[in-house]
Tab-separated table of C-alpha atoms in Angstrom:
chain	number	residue	atom	x	y	z
A	1	MET	CA	-0.026	0.087	0.048
A	2	ASP	CA	1.472	3.365	-0.959
A	3	MET	CA	1.767	6.470	1.021
A	4	LYS	CA	-1.087	8.380	-0.803
A	5	MET	CA	-3.595	5.549	0.083
A	6	ILE	CA	-2.415	5.501	3.719
A	7	PHE	CA	-2.818	9.175	3.952
A	8	GLY	CA	-6.173	9.103	2.291
A	9	ILE	CA	-7.456	6.550	4.808
A	10	ALA	CA	-6.098	8.584	7.539
A	11	MET	CA	-7.828	11.753	6.488
A	12	PHE	CA	-11.159	9.805	5.943
A	13	ALA	CA	-10.942	8.545	9.543
A	14	ILE	CA	-10.283	12.218	10.749
A	15	LEU	CA	-13.386	13.461	8.778
A	16	ALA	CA	-15.511	10.676	10.390
A	17	THR	CA	-14.910	11.995	13.825
A	18	ALA	CA	-18.368	13.780	13.896
A	19	VAL	CA	-19.966	10.162	13.722
A	20	PHE	CA	-18.505	9.484	17.138
A	21	ALA	CA	-19.673	12.782	18.769
A	22	ALA	CA	-22.271	12.368	21.473
A	23	GLU	CA	-25.083	13.943	19.524
A	24	ASP	CA	-26.356	17.342	20.618
A	25	ALA	CA	-24.838	17.086	24.095
A	26	SER	CA	-26.302	20.569	25.054
A	27	THR	CA	-29.547	18.690	25.285
A	28	ALA	CA	-30.021	17.495	28.912
A	29	GLN	CA	-32.191	14.522	27.661
A	30	LEU	CA	-29.137	13.068	25.966
A	31	THR	CA	-27.105	11.815	28.809
A	32	ASP	CA	-24.798	8.796	29.131
A	33	PRO	CA	-25.560	7.259	32.321
A	34	THR	CA	-23.235	4.172	31.887
A	35	GLY	CA	-20.452	5.972	30.155
A	36	SER	CA	-20.689	3.450	27.245
A	37	LEU	CA	-21.095	6.063	24.476
A	38	THR	CA	-18.080	8.161	25.555
A	39	GLY	CA	-16.223	5.003	26.312
A	40	SER	CA	-16.556	3.636	22.883
A	41	ALA	CA	-15.806	6.980	21.277
A	42	LEU	CA	-12.607	7.218	23.470
A	43	ALA	CA	-11.726	3.583	22.227
A	44	GLU	CA	-12.030	4.621	18.547
A	45	ALA	CA	-9.857	7.779	19.308
A	46	LYS	CA	-7.190	5.665	20.750
A	47	CYS	CA	-7.223	3.242	17.733
A	48	ARG	CA	-6.404	6.311	15.417
A	49	VAL	CA	-3.747	7.553	17.671
A	50	ASP	CA	-1.997	4.250	17.790
A	51	PHE	CA	-2.316	4.048	14.022
A	52	VAL	CA	-0.831	7.460	13.265
A	53	LEU	CA	1.972	6.982	15.801
A	54	ALA	CA	2.998	3.582	14.475
A	55	VAL	CA	3.119	5.096	10.832
A	56	LEU	CA	4.968	8.203	12.216
A	57	ASP	CA	7.486	6.054	14.000
A	58	ALA	CA	8.235	4.199	10.853
A	59	ALA	CA	8.496	7.309	8.566
A	60	ALA	CA	9.643	10.308	10.596
A	61	ALA	CA	12.692	11.201	12.786
A	62	GLU	CA	12.710	10.211	16.416
A	63	GLU	CA	12.339	13.776	17.744
A	64	ILE	CA	9.288	14.443	15.495
A	65	TYR	CA	7.610	11.154	16.587
A	66	ALA	CA	8.278	11.988	20.271
A	67	GLN	CA	6.759	15.472	19.856
A	68	HIS	CA	3.390	14.160	18.272
A	69	MET	CA	3.244	11.183	20.689
A	70	ALA	CA	3.472	13.653	23.659
A	71	THR	CA	0.589	15.852	22.143
A	72	LEU	CA	-1.698	13.114	21.204
A	73	THR	CA	-1.193	11.061	24.516
A	74	GLY	CA	-2.166	14.375	26.191
A	75	ASP	CA	-5.209	14.536	24.098
A	76	ILE	CA	-6.286	11.039	25.137
A	77	THR	CA	-5.619	12.002	28.744
A	78	HIS	CA	-8.022	14.990	28.429
A	79	LEU	CA	-10.632	12.729	26.584
A	80	GLU	CA	-10.420	10.167	29.384
A	81	GLU	CA	-10.958	12.874	32.069
A	82	TYR	CA	-14.124	14.105	30.117
A	83	ALA	CA	-15.296	10.611	29.776
A	84	GLN	CA	-14.820	9.727	33.449
A	85	ALA	CA	-16.688	12.889	34.383
A	86	ASN	CA	-19.484	12.055	31.951
A	87	ASP	CA	-18.960	15.527	30.570
A	88	LEU	CA	-20.514	15.064	27.053
A	89	ARG	CA	-20.164	18.613	25.968
A	90	ALA	CA	-16.522	18.979	27.077
A	91	PHE	CA	-15.673	15.524	25.320
A	92	ASN	CA	-17.320	16.445	22.094
A	93	GLY	CA	-15.844	19.861	22.047
A	94	TYR	CA	-12.276	18.709	22.592
A	95	ARG	CA	-12.487	15.705	20.306
A	96	GLY	CA	-14.053	17.779	17.501
A	97	SER	CA	-11.494	20.623	17.599
A	98	THR	CA	-8.189	20.061	19.361
A	99	TYR	CA	-7.987	16.338	18.949
A	100	VAL	CA	-8.769	16.628	15.280
A	101	ASP	CA	-6.314	19.469	14.629
A	102	HIS	CA	-3.482	17.488	16.364
A	103	MET	CA	-4.400	14.399	14.186
A	104	LYS	CA	-4.231	16.421	11.184
A	105	ASP	CA	-0.787	17.790	12.187
A	106	ALA	CA	0.483	14.286	12.810
A	107	TRP	CA	-0.574	12.949	9.547
A	108	ASN	CA	0.857	16.054	7.908
A	109	ALA	CA	4.123	15.172	9.570
A	110	VAL	CA	4.037	11.722	8.072
A	111	ARG	CA	3.473	13.200	4.716
A	112	GLU	CA	6.229	15.572	4.994
A	113	ALA	CA	8.667	12.969	6.382
A	114	LYS	CA	7.930	10.876	3.381
A	115	ALA	CA	8.469	13.610	0.886
A	116	ASN	CA	11.768	14.666	2.547
A	117	ARG	CA	13.326	11.280	2.842
A	118	ASN	CA	15.350	9.564	0.061
A	119	GLN	CA	14.901	5.894	0.487
A	120	THR	CA	16.407	2.818	-1.026
A	121	ALA	CA	14.110	0.149	-2.557
A	122	GLU	CA	14.737	-2.011	0.430
A	123	GLU	CA	13.815	0.888	2.880
A	124	LYS	CA	10.542	1.548	0.931
A	125	GLU	CA	9.602	-2.125	1.113
A	126	THR	CA	10.242	-2.056	4.897
A	127	LEU	CA	8.154	0.950	5.328
A	128	ARG	CA	5.333	-0.461	3.202
A	129	SER	CA	5.317	-3.635	5.376
A	130	GLU	CA	5.050	-1.492	8.501
A	131	TYR	CA	2.267	0.721	7.085
A	132	ASN	CA	0.328	-2.424	6.105
A	133	ALA	CA	0.732	-3.996	9.614
A	134	ALA	CA	-0.280	-0.664	11.269
A	135	LEU	CA	-3.319	-0.500	9.017
A	136	GLU	CA	-4.351	-4.005	9.805
A	137	THR	CA	-4.096	-3.424	13.441
A	138	TYR	CA	-6.105	-0.136	13.045
A	139	ASN	CA	-8.859	-1.832	11.168
A	140	THR	CA	-9.258	-4.585	13.736
A	141	CYS	CA	-9.274	-1.952	16.588
A	142	ASN	CA	-11.608	0.498	14.637
A	143	ALA	CA	-14.102	-2.197	13.834
A	144	GLY	CA	-14.641	-3.157	17.438
A	145	ALA	CA	-14.787	0.566	18.413
A	146	ILE	CA	-17.461	1.351	15.830
A	147	GLY	CA	-19.607	-1.685	16.766
A	148	GLY	CA	-19.412	-0.695	20.431
A	149	PHE	CA	-20.274	2.877	19.613
A	150	ALA	CA	-23.261	1.733	17.487
A	151	THR	CA	-24.514	-0.453	20.314
A	152	ALA	CA	-24.053	2.289	22.880
A	153	LYS	CA	-25.835	4.878	20.748
A	154	ILE	CA	-28.889	2.697	20.307
A	155	SER	CA	-28.865	1.841	24.163
A	156	ARG	CA	-28.758	5.675	24.821
A	157	TYR	CA	-31.615	6.378	22.358
A	158	GLU	CA	-33.743	3.764	24.017
A	159	TYR	CA	-32.752	5.305	27.485
A	160	VAL	CA	-33.937	8.604	26.283
A	161	VAL	CA	-37.175	7.400	24.923
A	162	SER	CA	-37.884	5.504	28.204
A	163	ASN	CA	-37.372	8.776	29.917
A	164	TYR	CA	-39.844	10.477	27.864
A	165	GLU	CA	-42.254	7.659	28.369
A	166	GLU	CA	-42.080	8.247	32.118
A	167	LYS	CA	-42.780	11.819	31.624
A	168	ILE	CA	-45.849	11.066	29.583
A	169	GLN	CA	-47.093	8.651	32.328
A	170	GLN	CA	-46.863	11.657	34.764
A	171	LEU	CA	-49.113	13.757	32.427
A	172	LYS	CA	-51.894	11.246	31.739
A	173	ASN	CA	-54.070	12.558	34.379
A	174	LYS	CA	-53.460	16.211	33.292
A	175	ILE	CA	-53.568	16.231	29.453
A	176	ASP	CA	-54.385	13.960	26.608
A	177	THR	CA	-51.106	12.192	25.862
A	178	THR	CA	-52.230	10.393	22.723
A	179	GLY	CA	-50.179	12.527	20.477
A	180	LEU	CA	-47.179	12.323	22.709
A	181	GLU	CA	-47.278	8.563	22.701
A	182	ALA	CA	-47.629	8.511	18.901
A	183	LEU	CA	-44.658	10.694	18.603
A	184	LEU	CA	-42.509	8.233	20.615
A	185	ALA	CA	-43.771	5.495	18.467
A	186	ASN	CA	-42.674	7.299	15.432
A	187	ALA	CA	-39.209	7.972	16.948
A	188	LYS	CA	-38.760	4.225	17.524
A	189	GLN	CA	-40.007	3.329	13.936
A	190	GLU	CA	-38.022	6.039	12.204
A	191	ILE	CA	-34.744	6.184	14.120
A	192	ILE	CA	-34.228	3.361	16.469
A	193	GLU	CA	-35.451	0.282	14.704
A	194	PRO	CA	-33.713	1.191	11.354
A	195	LEU	CA	-30.492	1.898	13.158
A	196	LYS	CA	-30.813	-1.443	15.056
A	197	ALA	CA	-31.488	-3.338	11.741
A	198	LEU	CA	-28.420	-1.902	10.162
A	199	VAL	CA	-26.135	-2.339	12.947
A	200	SER	CA	-27.207	-5.962	13.561
A	201	SER	CA	-27.236	-7.037	9.951
A	202	THR	CA	-24.975	-10.071	9.179
A	203	SER	CA	-23.584	-8.155	6.204
A	204	ALA	CA	-22.728	-4.989	8.241
A	205	THR	CA	-19.174	-3.742	7.709
A	206	PRO	CA	-17.261	-1.147	9.798
A	207	HIS	CA	-18.001	1.384	7.112
A	208	GLY	CA	-21.669	0.456	6.830
A	209	ILE	CA	-22.114	0.735	10.645
A	210	ARG	CA	-20.220	4.081	10.671
A	211	GLU	CA	-22.648	5.404	7.929
A	212	ALA	CA	-25.698	4.016	9.933
A	213	VAL	CA	-24.611	5.842	13.046
A	214	GLY	CA	-24.321	8.955	11.165
A	215	SER	CA	-27.533	8.712	9.385
A	216	TYR	CA	-30.040	8.306	12.284
A	217	CYS	CA	-30.175	10.926	14.942
A	218	LEU	CA	-32.973	11.112	17.563
A	219	MET	CA	-32.317	14.796	18.277
A	220	ASP	CA	-29.969	16.556	15.740
A	221	GLY	CA	-26.510	15.881	14.712
A	222	CYS	CA	-26.758	13.866	11.581
A	223	GLN	CA	-25.435	15.497	8.342
A	224	GLY	CA	-26.233	14.704	4.773
A	225	GLY	CA	-29.703	16.052	4.469
A	226	ALA	CA	-32.743	14.311	3.148
A	227	THR	CA	-30.926	11.507	1.461
A	228	THR	CA	-28.376	10.416	3.934
A	229	GLY	CA	-29.093	12.055	7.314
A	230	VAL	CA	-32.349	11.680	9.354
A	231	ASN	CA	-32.674	14.223	12.233
A	232	PHE	CA	-35.870	13.530	14.147
A	233	HIS	CA	-35.862	16.655	16.288
A	234	LEU	CA	-37.367	14.754	19.308
A	235	GLU	CA	-36.926	17.370	21.838
A	236	GLU	CA	-38.605	20.203	19.839
A	237	LYS	CA	-41.359	17.863	18.559
A	238	TYR	CA	-42.127	16.583	22.106
A	239	ASN	CA	-42.332	20.120	23.457
A	240	ILE	CA	-44.519	21.320	20.597
A	241	GLU	CA	-47.028	18.345	21.056
A	242	LYS	CA	-47.063	18.732	24.824
A	243	MET	CA	-47.867	22.366	24.368
A	244	GLY	CA	-50.632	21.521	21.790
A	245	ALA	CA	-52.219	19.035	24.452
A	246	VAL	CA	-52.019	21.780	27.127
A	247	MET	CA	-53.934	24.056	24.704
A	248	GLN	CA	-56.589	21.527	24.079
A	249	GLU	CA	-57.032	20.854	27.824
A	250	LEU	CA	-57.431	24.659	28.308
A	251	GLN	CA	-59.911	24.865	25.480
A	252	LEU	CA	-62.095	22.297	27.153
A	253	LYS	CA	-61.993	24.046	30.523
A	254	VAL	CA	-62.765	27.532	28.670
A	255	ASN	CA	-65.780	25.857	26.996
A	256	ALA	CA	-67.136	24.604	30.399
A	257	ALA	CA	-66.383	27.734	32.332
A	258	ASN	CA	-68.843	30.526	33.245
A	259	LEU	CA	-66.798	33.498	31.889
A	260	GLY	CA	-68.110	36.913	31.440
A	261	THR	CA	-68.350	38.547	28.115
A	262	ASP	CA	-65.070	40.544	28.427
A	263	LYS	CA	-63.186	37.929	30.168
A	264	GLY	CA	-64.425	35.170	27.776
A	265	LYS	CA	-63.267	37.328	24.728
A	266	ASN	CA	-59.936	37.910	26.214
A	267	VAL	CA	-59.393	34.208	27.048
A	268	ARG	CA	-60.513	33.030	23.584
A	269	ASP	CA	-58.255	35.629	21.980
A	270	ASN	CA	-55.332	34.272	23.992
A	271	LEU	CA	-56.156	30.745	23.038
A	272	ALA	CA	-56.176	31.776	19.320
A	273	LEU	CA	-52.815	33.598	19.805
A	274	MET	CA	-51.534	30.369	21.602
A	275	ALA	CA	-52.474	28.190	18.741
A	276	GLU	CA	-50.791	30.604	16.351
A	277	HIS	CA	-47.551	30.381	18.379
A	278	ILE	CA	-47.697	26.414	18.503
A	279	ASP	CA	-48.304	26.372	14.748
A	280	ASN	CA	-45.247	28.636	13.979
A	281	ALA	CA	-43.071	26.463	16.186
A	282	LYS	CA	-44.251	23.296	14.304
A	283	ASN	CA	-43.597	25.025	10.978
A	284	ALA	CA	-40.140	26.123	11.990
A	285	VAL	CA	-39.366	22.351	12.850
A	286	ASP	CA	-41.228	21.056	9.710
A	287	SER	CA	-39.227	23.360	7.538
A	288	ALA	CA	-35.932	21.655	8.440
A	289	GLY	CA	-37.266	18.362	7.375
A	290	ASN	CA	-34.448	15.686	7.893
A	291	LEU	CA	-31.907	18.471	8.083
A	292	GLU	CA	-30.290	19.499	11.366
A	293	LEU	CA	-32.067	22.558	12.885
A	294	THR	CA	-30.006	25.634	12.757
A	295	SER	CA	-29.421	27.565	15.949
A	296	GLU	CA	-31.756	30.216	14.576
A	297	GLN	CA	-34.484	27.721	14.136
A	298	LYS	CA	-33.948	26.191	17.547
A	299	LYS	CA	-34.212	29.678	19.169
A	300	ALA	CA	-37.269	30.474	17.081
A	301	VAL	CA	-39.036	27.254	18.242
A	302	MET	CA	-38.071	28.068	21.810
A	303	SER	CA	-39.423	31.657	21.615
A	304	TYR	CA	-42.755	30.554	20.121
A	305	LEU	CA	-43.175	27.931	22.809
A	306	GLU	CA	-42.243	30.477	25.681
A	307	GLN	CA	-44.876	32.841	24.236
A	308	ALA	CA	-47.439	29.961	24.147
A	309	SER	CA	-46.482	29.014	27.806
A	310	GLY	CA	-46.928	32.486	28.861
A	311	LEU	CA	-50.497	32.805	27.340
A	312	ALA	CA	-51.342	29.362	29.006
A	313	LYS	CA	-50.437	30.940	32.467
A	314	GLN	CA	-52.663	33.907	31.651
A	315	ILE	CA	-55.605	31.652	30.682
A	316	ILE	CA	-55.161	29.495	33.765
A	317	ALA	CA	-55.257	32.540	35.905
A	318	ALA	CA	-58.348	33.865	34.267
A	319	LEU	CA	-60.089	30.420	34.807
A	320	GLY	CA	-59.048	30.371	38.418
A	321	GLY	CA	-61.160	33.610	38.828
A	322	SER	CA	-64.070	32.410	36.696
A	323	GLY	CA	-65.942	30.840	39.530
């Protein structure tokens, strides 16, 4: 295997880093209670560090190898600390920026060492053999890490859905939860089950599993758009559906209440405005389709729901004084 192919494989692995990020870690729902997700991502990061250092050791001068070994070993130490603390945001942030930059630097050092080194035919053959051995070790290591990460991601998705199911149970005596239950059923059908099927397939390859993991996101984080990435936006959809159910319950109470003319008009106007805000929030999510929600879209959805919530409080206050 020549140096160009080795370098190409290395850069592909670097660009695939996003697949191993803990999706939308700013979302409180997406926790990693067992540490299995960050643990698998950490294992994959170690595979790639071992790979580049093995190649660098064969191709570059000792001092260059030592420099990058110290840097990358430090990166792994930082990632281990974040994983142990279950700090998903810090883990993702460091892995997606500093770690990736250092990996690129190391592979650039490999390329420069190869370009600046005059080798005999025998030396080239020795290097080729060392590259192939390093690549074989990496492929074995990486396959295990990818499989572990995929399994951990599925488990976390199931954990998240289970948490939402518990929330719905607590709401059953307050609002109609039919829509919320249907939403979770859709999440399982559109995200969890397809991901499970692809990962557990007997024909699944590490590359195929990597693509599957990066193609089905319960919240946001999958890239590629409508053809290769499915972002379900569960958090936003759940909050919108819940607010809609609250509005329906308030509508029933308003219809049954003995409100005066002026108060009745004000309450019904607030209900209409509340419905408008909920529709606007839904339209903002629907407009993204399978794409990731932008920060502006997320802010818009949050703003609409906050306004709807404020109106709900006003309606509840008015109903409290209707008797």
